[in-house]
Short mmCIF file of C-alpha atoms and ligand atoms in Angstrom, two decimals:
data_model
loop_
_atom_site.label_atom_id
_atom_site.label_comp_id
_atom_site.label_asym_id
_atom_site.label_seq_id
_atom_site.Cartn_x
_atom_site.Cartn_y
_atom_site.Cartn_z
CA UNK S 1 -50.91 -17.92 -169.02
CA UNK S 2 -46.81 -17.58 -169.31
CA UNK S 3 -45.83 -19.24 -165.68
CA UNK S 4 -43.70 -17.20 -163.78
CA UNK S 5 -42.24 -17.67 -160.47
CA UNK S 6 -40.90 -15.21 -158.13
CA UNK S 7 -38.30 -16.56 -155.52
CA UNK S 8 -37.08 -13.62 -153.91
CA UNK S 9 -38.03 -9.86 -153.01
CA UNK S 10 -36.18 -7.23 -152.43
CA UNK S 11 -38.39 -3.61 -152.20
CA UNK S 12 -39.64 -3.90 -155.69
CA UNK S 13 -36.88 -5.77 -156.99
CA UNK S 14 -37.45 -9.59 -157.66
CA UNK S 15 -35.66 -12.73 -158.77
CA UNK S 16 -37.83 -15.48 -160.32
CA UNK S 17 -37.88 -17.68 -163.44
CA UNK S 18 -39.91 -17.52 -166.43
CA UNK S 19 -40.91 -20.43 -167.71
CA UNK S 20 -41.26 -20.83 -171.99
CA UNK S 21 -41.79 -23.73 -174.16
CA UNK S 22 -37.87 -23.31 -175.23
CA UNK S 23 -37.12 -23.81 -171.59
CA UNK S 24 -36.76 -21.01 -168.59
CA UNK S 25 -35.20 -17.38 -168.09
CA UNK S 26 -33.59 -16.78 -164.52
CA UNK S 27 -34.04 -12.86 -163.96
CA UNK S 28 -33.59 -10.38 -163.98
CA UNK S 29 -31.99 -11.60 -167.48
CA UNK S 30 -30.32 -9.19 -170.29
CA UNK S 31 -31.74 -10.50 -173.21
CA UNK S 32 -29.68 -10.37 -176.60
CA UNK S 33 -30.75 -8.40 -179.46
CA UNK S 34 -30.97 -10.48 -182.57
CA UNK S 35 -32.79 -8.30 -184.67
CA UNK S 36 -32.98 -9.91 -187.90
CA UNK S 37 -32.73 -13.71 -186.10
CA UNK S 38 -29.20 -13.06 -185.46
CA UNK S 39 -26.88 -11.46 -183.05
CA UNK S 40 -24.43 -9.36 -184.76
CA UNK S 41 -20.93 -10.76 -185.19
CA UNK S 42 -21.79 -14.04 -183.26
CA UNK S 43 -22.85 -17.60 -183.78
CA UNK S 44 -25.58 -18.61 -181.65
CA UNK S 45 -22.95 -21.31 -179.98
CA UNK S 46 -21.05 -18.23 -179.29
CA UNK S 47 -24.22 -16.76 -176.97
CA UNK S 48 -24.86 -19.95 -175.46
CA UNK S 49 -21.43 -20.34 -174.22
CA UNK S 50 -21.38 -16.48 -172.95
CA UNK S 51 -24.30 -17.76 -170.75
CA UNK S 52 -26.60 -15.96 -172.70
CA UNK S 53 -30.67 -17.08 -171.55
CA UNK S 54 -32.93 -15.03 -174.70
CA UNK S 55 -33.06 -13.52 -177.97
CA UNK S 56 -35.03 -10.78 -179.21
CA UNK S 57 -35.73 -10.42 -182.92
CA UNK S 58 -37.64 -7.56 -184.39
CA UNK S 59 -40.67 -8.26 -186.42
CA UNK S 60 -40.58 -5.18 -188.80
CA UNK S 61 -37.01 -6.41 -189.80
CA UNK S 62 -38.09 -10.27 -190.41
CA UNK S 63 -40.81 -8.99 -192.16
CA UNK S 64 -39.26 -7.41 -194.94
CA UNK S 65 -36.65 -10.21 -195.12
CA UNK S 66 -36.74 -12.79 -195.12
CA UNK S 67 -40.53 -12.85 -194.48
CA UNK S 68 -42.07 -14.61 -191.39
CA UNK S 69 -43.62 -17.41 -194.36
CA UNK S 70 -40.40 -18.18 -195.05
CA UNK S 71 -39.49 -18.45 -190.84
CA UNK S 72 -42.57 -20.36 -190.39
CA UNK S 73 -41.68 -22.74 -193.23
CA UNK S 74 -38.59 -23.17 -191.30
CA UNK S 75 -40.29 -24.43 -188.06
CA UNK S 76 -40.41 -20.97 -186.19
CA UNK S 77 -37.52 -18.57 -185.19
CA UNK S 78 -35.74 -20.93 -182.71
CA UNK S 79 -35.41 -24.08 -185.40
CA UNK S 80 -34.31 -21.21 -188.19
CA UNK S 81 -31.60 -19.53 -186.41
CA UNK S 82 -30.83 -22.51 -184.18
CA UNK S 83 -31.02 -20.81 -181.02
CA UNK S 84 -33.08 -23.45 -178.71
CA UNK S 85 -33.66 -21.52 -175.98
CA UNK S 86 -36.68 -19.04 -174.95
CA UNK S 87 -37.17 -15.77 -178.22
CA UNK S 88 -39.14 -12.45 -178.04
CA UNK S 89 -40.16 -10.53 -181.01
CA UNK S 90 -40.53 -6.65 -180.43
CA UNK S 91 -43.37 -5.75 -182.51
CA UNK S 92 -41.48 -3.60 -184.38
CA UNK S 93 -43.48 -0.09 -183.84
CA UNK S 94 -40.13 1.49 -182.98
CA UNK S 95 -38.61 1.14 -185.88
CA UNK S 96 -41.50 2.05 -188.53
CA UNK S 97 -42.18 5.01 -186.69
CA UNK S 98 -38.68 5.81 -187.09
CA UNK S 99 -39.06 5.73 -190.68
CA UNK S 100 -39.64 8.80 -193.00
CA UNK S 101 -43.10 9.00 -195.10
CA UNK S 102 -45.22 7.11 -192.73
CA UNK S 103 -48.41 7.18 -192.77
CA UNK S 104 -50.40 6.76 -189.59
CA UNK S 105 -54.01 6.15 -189.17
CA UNK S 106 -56.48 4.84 -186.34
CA UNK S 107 -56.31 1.50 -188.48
CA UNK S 108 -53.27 1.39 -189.76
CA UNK S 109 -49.63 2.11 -190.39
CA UNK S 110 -48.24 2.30 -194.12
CA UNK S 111 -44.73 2.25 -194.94
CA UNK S 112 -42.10 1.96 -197.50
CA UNK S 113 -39.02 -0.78 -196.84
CA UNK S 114 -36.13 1.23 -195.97
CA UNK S 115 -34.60 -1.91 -198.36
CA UNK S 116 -35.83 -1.37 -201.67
CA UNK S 117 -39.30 0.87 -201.37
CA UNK S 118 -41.91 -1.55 -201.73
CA UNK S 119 -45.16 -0.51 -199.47
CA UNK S 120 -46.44 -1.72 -196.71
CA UNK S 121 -49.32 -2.05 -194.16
CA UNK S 122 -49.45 -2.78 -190.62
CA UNK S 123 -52.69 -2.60 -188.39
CA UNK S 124 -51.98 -4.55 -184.78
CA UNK S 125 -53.81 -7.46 -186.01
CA UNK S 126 -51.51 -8.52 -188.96
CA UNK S 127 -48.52 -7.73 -186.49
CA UNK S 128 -49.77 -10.22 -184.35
CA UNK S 129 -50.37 -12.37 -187.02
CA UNK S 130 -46.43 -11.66 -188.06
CA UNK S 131 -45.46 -12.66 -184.52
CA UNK S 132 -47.47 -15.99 -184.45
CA UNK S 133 -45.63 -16.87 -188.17
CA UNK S 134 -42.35 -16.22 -186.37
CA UNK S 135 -43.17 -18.27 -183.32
CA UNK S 136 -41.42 -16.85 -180.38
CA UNK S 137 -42.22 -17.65 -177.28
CA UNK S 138 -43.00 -13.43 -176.12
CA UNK S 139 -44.61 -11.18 -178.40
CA UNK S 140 -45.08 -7.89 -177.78
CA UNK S 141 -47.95 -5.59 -178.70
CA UNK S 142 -47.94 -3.16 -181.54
CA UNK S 143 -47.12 0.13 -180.03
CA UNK S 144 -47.11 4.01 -181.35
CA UNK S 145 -44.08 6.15 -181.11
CA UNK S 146 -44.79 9.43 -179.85
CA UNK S 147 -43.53 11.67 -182.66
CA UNK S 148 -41.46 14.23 -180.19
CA UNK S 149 -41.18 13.80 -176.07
CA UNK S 150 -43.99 16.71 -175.56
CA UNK S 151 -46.87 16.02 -173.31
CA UNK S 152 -49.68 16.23 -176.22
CA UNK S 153 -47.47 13.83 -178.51
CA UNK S 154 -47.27 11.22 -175.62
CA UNK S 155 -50.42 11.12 -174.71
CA UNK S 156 -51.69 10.73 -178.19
CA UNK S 157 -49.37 7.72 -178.80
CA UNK S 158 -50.62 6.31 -175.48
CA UNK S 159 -54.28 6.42 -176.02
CA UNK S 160 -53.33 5.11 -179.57
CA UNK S 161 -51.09 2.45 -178.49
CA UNK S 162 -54.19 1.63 -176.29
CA UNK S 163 -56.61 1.19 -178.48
CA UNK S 164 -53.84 -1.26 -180.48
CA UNK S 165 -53.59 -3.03 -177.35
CA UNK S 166 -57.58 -3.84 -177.70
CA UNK S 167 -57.14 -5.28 -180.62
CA UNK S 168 -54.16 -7.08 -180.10
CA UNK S 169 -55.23 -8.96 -177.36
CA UNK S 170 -58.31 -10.31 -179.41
CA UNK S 171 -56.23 -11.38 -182.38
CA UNK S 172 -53.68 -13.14 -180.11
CA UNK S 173 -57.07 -14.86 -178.49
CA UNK S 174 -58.06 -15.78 -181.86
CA UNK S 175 -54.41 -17.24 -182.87
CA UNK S 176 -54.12 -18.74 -179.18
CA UNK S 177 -56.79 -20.95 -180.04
CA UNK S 178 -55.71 -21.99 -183.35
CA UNK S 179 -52.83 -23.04 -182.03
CA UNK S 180 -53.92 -25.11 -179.13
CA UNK S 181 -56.57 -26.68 -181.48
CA UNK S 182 -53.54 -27.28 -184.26
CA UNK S 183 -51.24 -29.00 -180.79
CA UNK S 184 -48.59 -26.20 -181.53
CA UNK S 185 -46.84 -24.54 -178.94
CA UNK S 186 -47.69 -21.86 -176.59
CA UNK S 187 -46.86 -17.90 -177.54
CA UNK S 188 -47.15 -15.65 -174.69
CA UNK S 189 -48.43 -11.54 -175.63
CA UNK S 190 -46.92 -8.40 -173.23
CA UNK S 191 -49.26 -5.14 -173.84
CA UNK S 192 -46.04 -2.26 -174.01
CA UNK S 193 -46.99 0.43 -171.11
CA UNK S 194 -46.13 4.28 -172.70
CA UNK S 195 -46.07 7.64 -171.58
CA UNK S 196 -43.11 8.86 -171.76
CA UNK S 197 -41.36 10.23 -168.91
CA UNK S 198 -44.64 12.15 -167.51
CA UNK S 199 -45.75 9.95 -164.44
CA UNK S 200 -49.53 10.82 -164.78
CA UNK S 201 -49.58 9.14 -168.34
CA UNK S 202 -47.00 6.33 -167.23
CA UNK S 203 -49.88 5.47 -164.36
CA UNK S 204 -52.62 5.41 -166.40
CA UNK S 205 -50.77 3.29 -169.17
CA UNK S 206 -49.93 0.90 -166.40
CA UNK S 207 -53.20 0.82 -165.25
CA UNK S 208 -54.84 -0.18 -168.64
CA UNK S 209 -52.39 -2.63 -169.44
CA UNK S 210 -52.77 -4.47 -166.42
CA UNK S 211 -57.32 -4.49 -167.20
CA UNK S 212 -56.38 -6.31 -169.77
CA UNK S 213 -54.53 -9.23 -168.81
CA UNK S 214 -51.80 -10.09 -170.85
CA UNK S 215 -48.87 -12.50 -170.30
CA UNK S 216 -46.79 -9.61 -169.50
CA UNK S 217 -45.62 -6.41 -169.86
CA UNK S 218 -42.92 -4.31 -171.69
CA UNK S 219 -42.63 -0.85 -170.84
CA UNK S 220 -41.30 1.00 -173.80
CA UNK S 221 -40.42 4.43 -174.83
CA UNK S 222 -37.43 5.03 -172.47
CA UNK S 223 -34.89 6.87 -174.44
CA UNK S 224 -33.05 8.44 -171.36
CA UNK S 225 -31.91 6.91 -167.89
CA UNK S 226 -32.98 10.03 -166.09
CA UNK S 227 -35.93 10.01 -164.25
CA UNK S 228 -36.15 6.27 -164.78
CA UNK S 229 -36.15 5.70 -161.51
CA UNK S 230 -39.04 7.17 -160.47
CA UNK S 231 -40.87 6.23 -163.82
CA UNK S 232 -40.09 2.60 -163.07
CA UNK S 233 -41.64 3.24 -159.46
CA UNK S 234 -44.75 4.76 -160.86
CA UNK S 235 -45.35 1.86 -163.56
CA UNK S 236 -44.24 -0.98 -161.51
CA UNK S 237 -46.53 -0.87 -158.38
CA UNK S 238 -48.83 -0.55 -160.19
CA UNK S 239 -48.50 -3.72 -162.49
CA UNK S 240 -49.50 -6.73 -161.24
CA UNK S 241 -46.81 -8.53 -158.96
CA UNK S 242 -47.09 -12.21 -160.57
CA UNK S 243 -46.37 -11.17 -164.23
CA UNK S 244 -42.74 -10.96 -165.90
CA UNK S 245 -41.62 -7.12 -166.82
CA UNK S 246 -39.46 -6.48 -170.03
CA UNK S 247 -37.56 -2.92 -170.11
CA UNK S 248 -37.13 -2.50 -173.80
CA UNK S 249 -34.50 -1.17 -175.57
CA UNK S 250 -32.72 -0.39 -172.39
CA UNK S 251 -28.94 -1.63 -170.65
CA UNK S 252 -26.21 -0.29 -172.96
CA UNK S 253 -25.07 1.69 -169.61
CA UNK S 254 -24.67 -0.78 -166.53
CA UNK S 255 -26.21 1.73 -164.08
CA UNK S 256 -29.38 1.20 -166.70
CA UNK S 257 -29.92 -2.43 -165.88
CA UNK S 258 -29.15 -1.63 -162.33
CA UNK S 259 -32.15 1.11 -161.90
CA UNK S 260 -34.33 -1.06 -164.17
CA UNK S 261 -33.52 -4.57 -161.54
CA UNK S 262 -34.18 -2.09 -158.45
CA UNK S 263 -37.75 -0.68 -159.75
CA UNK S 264 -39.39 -4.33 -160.68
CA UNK S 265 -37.80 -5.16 -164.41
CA UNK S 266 -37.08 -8.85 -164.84
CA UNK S 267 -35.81 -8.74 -168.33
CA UNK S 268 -33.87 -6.39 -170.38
CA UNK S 269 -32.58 -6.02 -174.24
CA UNK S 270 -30.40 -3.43 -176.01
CA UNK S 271 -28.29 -3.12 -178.94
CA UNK S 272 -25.65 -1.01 -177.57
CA UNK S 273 -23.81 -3.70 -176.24
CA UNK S 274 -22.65 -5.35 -179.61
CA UNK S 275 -22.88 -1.89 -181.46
CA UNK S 276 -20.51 -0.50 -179.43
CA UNK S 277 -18.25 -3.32 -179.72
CA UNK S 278 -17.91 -3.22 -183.05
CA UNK S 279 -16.74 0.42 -182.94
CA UNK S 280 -13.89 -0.75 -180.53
CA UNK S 281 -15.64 0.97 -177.33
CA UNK S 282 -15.46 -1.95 -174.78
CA UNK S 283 -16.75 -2.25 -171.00
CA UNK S 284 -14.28 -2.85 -168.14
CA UNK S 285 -15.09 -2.76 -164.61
CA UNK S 286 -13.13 0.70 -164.46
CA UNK S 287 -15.67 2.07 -167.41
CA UNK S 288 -15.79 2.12 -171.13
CA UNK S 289 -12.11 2.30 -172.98
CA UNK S 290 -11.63 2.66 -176.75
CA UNK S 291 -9.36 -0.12 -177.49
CA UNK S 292 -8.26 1.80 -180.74
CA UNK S 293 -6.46 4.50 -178.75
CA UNK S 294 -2.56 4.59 -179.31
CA UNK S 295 -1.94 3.84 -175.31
CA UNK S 296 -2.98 0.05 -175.80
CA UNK S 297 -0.70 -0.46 -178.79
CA UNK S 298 1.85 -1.86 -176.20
CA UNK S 299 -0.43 -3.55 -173.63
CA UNK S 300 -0.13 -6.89 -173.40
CA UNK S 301 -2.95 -7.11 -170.37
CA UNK S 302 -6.36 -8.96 -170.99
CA UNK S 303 -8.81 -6.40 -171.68
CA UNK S 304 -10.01 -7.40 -168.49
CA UNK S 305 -8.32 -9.71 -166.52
CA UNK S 306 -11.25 -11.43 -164.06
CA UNK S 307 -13.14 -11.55 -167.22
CA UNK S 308 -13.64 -15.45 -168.29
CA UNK S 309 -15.24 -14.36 -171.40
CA UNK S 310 -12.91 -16.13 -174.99
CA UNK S 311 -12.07 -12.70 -175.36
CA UNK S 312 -10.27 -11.90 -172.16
CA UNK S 313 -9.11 -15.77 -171.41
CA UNK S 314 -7.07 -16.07 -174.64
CA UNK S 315 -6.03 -12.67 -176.52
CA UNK S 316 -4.06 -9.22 -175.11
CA UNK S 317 -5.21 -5.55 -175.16
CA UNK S 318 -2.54 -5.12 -178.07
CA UNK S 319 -3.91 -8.01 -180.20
CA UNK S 320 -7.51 -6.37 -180.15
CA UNK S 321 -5.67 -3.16 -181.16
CA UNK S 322 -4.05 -4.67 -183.52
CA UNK S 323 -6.95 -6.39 -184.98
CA UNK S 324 -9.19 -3.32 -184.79
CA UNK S 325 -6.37 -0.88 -186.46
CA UNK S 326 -5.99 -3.43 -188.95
CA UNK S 327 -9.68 -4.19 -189.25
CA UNK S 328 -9.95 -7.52 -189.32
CA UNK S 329 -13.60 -9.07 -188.64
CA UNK S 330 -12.37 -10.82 -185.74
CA UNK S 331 -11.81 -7.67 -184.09
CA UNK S 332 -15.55 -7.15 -184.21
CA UNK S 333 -16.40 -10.85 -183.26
CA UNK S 334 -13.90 -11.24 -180.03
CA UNK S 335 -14.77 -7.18 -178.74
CA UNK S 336 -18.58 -8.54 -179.51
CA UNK S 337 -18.23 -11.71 -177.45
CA UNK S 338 -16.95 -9.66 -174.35
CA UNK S 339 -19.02 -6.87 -174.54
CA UNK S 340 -22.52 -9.44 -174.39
CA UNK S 341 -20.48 -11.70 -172.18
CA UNK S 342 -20.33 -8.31 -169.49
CA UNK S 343 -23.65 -7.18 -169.73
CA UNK S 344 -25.08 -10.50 -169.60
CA UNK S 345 -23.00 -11.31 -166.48
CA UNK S 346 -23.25 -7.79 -164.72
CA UNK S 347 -27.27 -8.65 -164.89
CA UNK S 348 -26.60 -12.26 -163.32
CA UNK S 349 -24.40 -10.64 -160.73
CA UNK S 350 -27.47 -8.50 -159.72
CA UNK S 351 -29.88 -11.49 -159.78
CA UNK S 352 -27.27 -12.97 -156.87
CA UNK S 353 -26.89 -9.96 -155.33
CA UNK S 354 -30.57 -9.56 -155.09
CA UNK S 355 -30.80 -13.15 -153.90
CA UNK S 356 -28.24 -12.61 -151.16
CA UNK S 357 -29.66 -9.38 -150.03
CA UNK S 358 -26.34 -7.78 -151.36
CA UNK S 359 -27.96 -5.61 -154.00
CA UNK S 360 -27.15 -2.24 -152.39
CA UNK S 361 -23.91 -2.60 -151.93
CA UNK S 362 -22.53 -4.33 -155.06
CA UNK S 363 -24.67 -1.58 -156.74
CA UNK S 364 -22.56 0.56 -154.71
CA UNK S 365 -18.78 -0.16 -155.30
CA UNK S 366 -19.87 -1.53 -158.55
CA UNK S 367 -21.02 1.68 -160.22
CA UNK S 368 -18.33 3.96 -158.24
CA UNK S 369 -15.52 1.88 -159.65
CA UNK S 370 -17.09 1.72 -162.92
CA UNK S 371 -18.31 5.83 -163.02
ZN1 ZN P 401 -14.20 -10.61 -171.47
#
């Protein structure tokens, strides 16, 4: 079992430490997207040094290039893209349900590669088999996408993404014990809760997740911040206390990671960060600015000045506008360093906070500064 240590309450909220063969995550922890074993725009010295914990990779991504073999042959995920800290792998269901022409069944999901249209099969067991190749230390389950947000189409991705879960957790026993018998390191398995933002299907996910005693759990499917609150509520007293929560996909808003910390989540990932970064739309603690817009041409400021990110230490509001009018690719590699840099620090900021009993009111001036 994935050791995990809880040090503090507070209500639901928790701060403890994970603890992974690539060494330990203090949460709650914003994890950094590195979808295909990289985090776009940055070196991996470049998220160690923005106090970065985790990566995430995505397994549908690695498998179409450059092929988990090829990672395996490489001595796992961490050795390939030299990142020796604790990984997670998202199974990937997201993403190939996102994809047009796919073709679902009770066994199996078949796809084309969105790269060059060669076909493809997925059943839960060969994406666990994926995530084992790739050797991170969290896997998650394969999950089903609900095809719209309606009640019926929910429900039928939960009782599907249910039935995966069965199956997962035997494979993962069956590759568990491979791997102990081969001395190779530990991987740890979260089953992905669903359901939506209806609270009657969010209980009953919870509730067969937990029977079946993973690692862990991520709780997927949140495309929205409202009514996450009381989803997160619903879900998270009802998973068992002792075992690590991952909020996936969420915490390109600060007042995400904030709701997700308060209702139970101990670990959180999201692209939106370095997306929006490379579009020139950086954080600040008085909101979002565009640092394209005509009004910074002349501003010689840091972008923000109690920022000790490379970004804000070094370079002016006018260089980045310079750099991003002009676009250079350093433009997208300093606005991507401060952009992690914040949302990884905003999420230590509420592990102190949490520690010090301060949560409610740095949640407070924080967000009505920032809103
Ligand atoms: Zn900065």
């Amino acid at each position: 079992m994935l050791k995990f240590d809880i040090e503090k309450r507070d209500g639901i909220a928790r701060v403890g430490v994970i603890h992974t063969p690539h060494g330990d995550i203090k949460t709650p922890a914003f994890v950094g997207a590195a979808t295909r074993a990289t985090v776009k725009a940055l070196t991996m010295k470049e998220m160690n040094e923005l106090g970065s914990q985790a990566i995430l990779a995505n397994t549908y991504h690695l498998i179409l290039r450059p092929g988990v073999e090829l990672i395996k042959e490489a001595g796992g995920l961490a050795e390939f893209c030299s990142w020796h800290k604790p990984t997670f792998t998202d199974s990937g269901g997201f993403q190939i349900f996102s994809l047009p022409n796919v073709k679902i069944t009770e066994e199996s999901v078949k796809f084309k590669s969105h790269i060059d249209g060669a076909n493809f099969e997925i059943t839960p067991e060969s994406s666990m088999q994926a995530q084992w190749a790739i050797g991170a230390d969290i896997h998650m389950a394969f999950d089903h996408l609900a095809k719209s947000e309606s009640y019926e189409d929910m429900k039928e991705a939960m009782i599907r993404t249910h039935a995966w879960l069965d199956r997962c957790v035997k494979e993962n026993e069956k590759l568990a014990k491979l791997a102990k018998k081969n001395k190779e390191p530990e991987q740890y398995l979260y089953a992905v809760v669903q359901g939506g933002t209806f609270n009657d299907l969010r209980a009953e996910s919870a509730k067969y997740c937990a029977s079946k005693n993973p690692d862990g759990f991520g709780i997927g499917g949140v495309f929205t911040a409202e009514g996450m609150d009381k989803m997160l509520k619903t879900v998270n007293s009802i998973l068992p206390e002792d075992k690590p929560r991952h909020l996936l996909g969420m915490g390109q808003e600060p007042i995400d990671i904030f709701v997700g910390a308060e209702y139970g989540c101990d670990t959180f990932d999201c692209v939106g960060p370095t997306r929006m970064a490379r579009n020139g739309s950086l954080y600040t603690n008085d909101g979002r600015i565009n640092i394209k817009n005509a009004k910074y041409k002349h501003d010689f400021t840091p972008l923000m000045s109690d920022c000790d990110c490379e970004c804000c230490k070094n370079y002016n509001r006018a260089y980045l506008h310079h750099l991003f009018k002009t676009d250079e690719i350093t433009a997208k590699v300093l606005a991507s360093i401060h952009n992690e840099h914040f949302v990884v620090h905003l999420t230590d900021r509420i592990r102190e906070s949490i520690k010090n009993d301060t949560f409610g009111s740095f949640k407070e001036s924080f967000l009505s500064r920032y809103y």
